[in-house]
Amino acid sequence: MGAAVERSGLAVVEELRERIRQLQAAPRRALSVLRTGVDAVDALLPQGGLPLGTSVELCGEAASGRTSLALRAVASAHRELRLCAWVDGPKELYPPAAAALGVDLERLLVVRPQLFAQRVWAAVQLARSGTFTAVVVDLTLGVGVPGRPERLALTEARKLADAAARGGTLVLLLTSPEAPADGLARLRLEARGVQGWSVELERSRGGGVGTRVVSPWSELYPEVGLDAGARLLDADAEAPGDAGPGFYRDPGDRVRNGLGILGQRPGRDAPMPSLGSALSQSQSQDGR
């Protein structure tokens, strides 16, 4: 049984290698940086973009734009027919959202390790291989997960920087303010409500530290049509009791939390009931 599983695993690895060879066969031009497409952000870095062969940290709270900015960098590599990898620690990468930002899912390898140390090990191996133009490492806990995120040790940060240099790869570290890493450059991202979002260069070997830009959300998400006059709604723009559209929802809202189906949240509290059992229970309740 064990031998059969091992042979199956080797077959998958060999198939993956062959697929990588095929994707890399197309002619490509030389790259030194990856641009996010947000000109103001790219101009913060001395190289005019995210430099290959280095580790760059995107530090910010959830919904600050750190993941979207990383996805735009990956999309930039894919437009050049390059391969990228994403070490998805919190297991929250959503492929449809990635594709909406221009990511070619056929050219993205997603790795989901169980332990924090495995995230670092996987990222080091991926970057050192030289196969991937960009390796994104999500070191955050994920939305709604209690506790403090584990901080990258200095020795681990050095391993990642060395792997990036050896492989000529851009290593993007997604971190939270409570647990920053030690990338060769650090961009601090903050959401500013309806005003947009800000990016500050907090760490850099090439100068420019302390430079900050504030951009409208439409520059990060041009697909939503804000330039055409659509209104960007903000959770703080309206009080809970106000009438009119908004993102606010009562935390106790039963429909929002999926509690309108037999008082359960499918996939969390209990499995989805079958249609027959749901109908019979509903009829018995009506009979009372």
mmCIF file with all atom_site columns, C-alpha atoms in Angstrom, residues 1 27 46 129 143 146 153 168 170 219 227 265 283:
data_model
loop_
_atom_site.group_PDB
_atom_site.id
_atom_site.type_symbol
_atom_site.label_atom_id
_atom_site.label_alt_id
_atom_site.label_comp_id
_atom_site.label_asym_id
_atom_site.label_entity_id
_atom_site.label_seq_id
_atom_site.pdbx_PDB_ins_code
_atom_site.Cartn_x
_atom_site.Cartn_y
_atom_site.Cartn_z
_atom_site.occupancy
_atom_site.B_iso_or_equiv
_atom_site.pdbx_formal_charge
_atom_site.auth_seq_id
_atom_site.auth_comp_id
_atom_site.auth_asym_id
_atom_site.auth_atom_id
_atom_site.pdbx_PDB_model_num
ATOM 1  C CA . MET A 1 1   ? 0.000   0.000  0.000   1.00 0.00 ? 1   MET A CA 1
ATOM 2  C CA . PRO A 1 27  ? 10.251  32.730 -25.551 1.00 0.00 ? 27  PRO A CA 1
ATOM 3  C CA . PRO A 1 46  ? 14.101  52.903 -6.242  1.00 0.00 ? 46  PRO A CA 1
ATOM 4  C CA . SER A 1 129 ? 14.702  26.446 -7.590  1.00 0.00 ? 129 SER A CA 1
ATOM 5  C CA . VAL A 1 143 ? -9.559  36.578 8.932   1.00 0.00 ? 143 VAL A CA 1
ATOM 6  C CA . PRO A 1 146 ? -7.829  34.234 17.234  1.00 0.00 ? 146 PRO A CA 1
ATOM 7  C CA . ALA A 1 153 ? 12.687  34.585 12.890  1.00 0.00 ? 153 ALA A CA 1
ATOM 8  C CA . GLY A 1 168 ? 16.554  35.350 -9.051  1.00 0.00 ? 168 GLY A CA 1
ATOM 9  C CA . LEU A 1 170 ? 10.892  37.934 -6.011  1.00 0.00 ? 170 LEU A CA 1
ATOM 10 C CA . GLU A 1 219 ? -6.296  52.383 -8.802  1.00 0.00 ? 219 GLU A CA 1
ATOM 11 C CA . ASP A 1 227 ? -14.048 55.924 -12.328 1.00 0.00 ? 227 ASP A CA 1
ATOM 12 C CA . ARG A 1 265 ? -24.717 27.135 9.450   1.00 0.00 ? 265 ARG A CA 1
ATOM 13 C CA . GLN A 1 283 ? -44.049 20.418 7.423   1.00 0.00 ? 283 GLN A CA 1
#
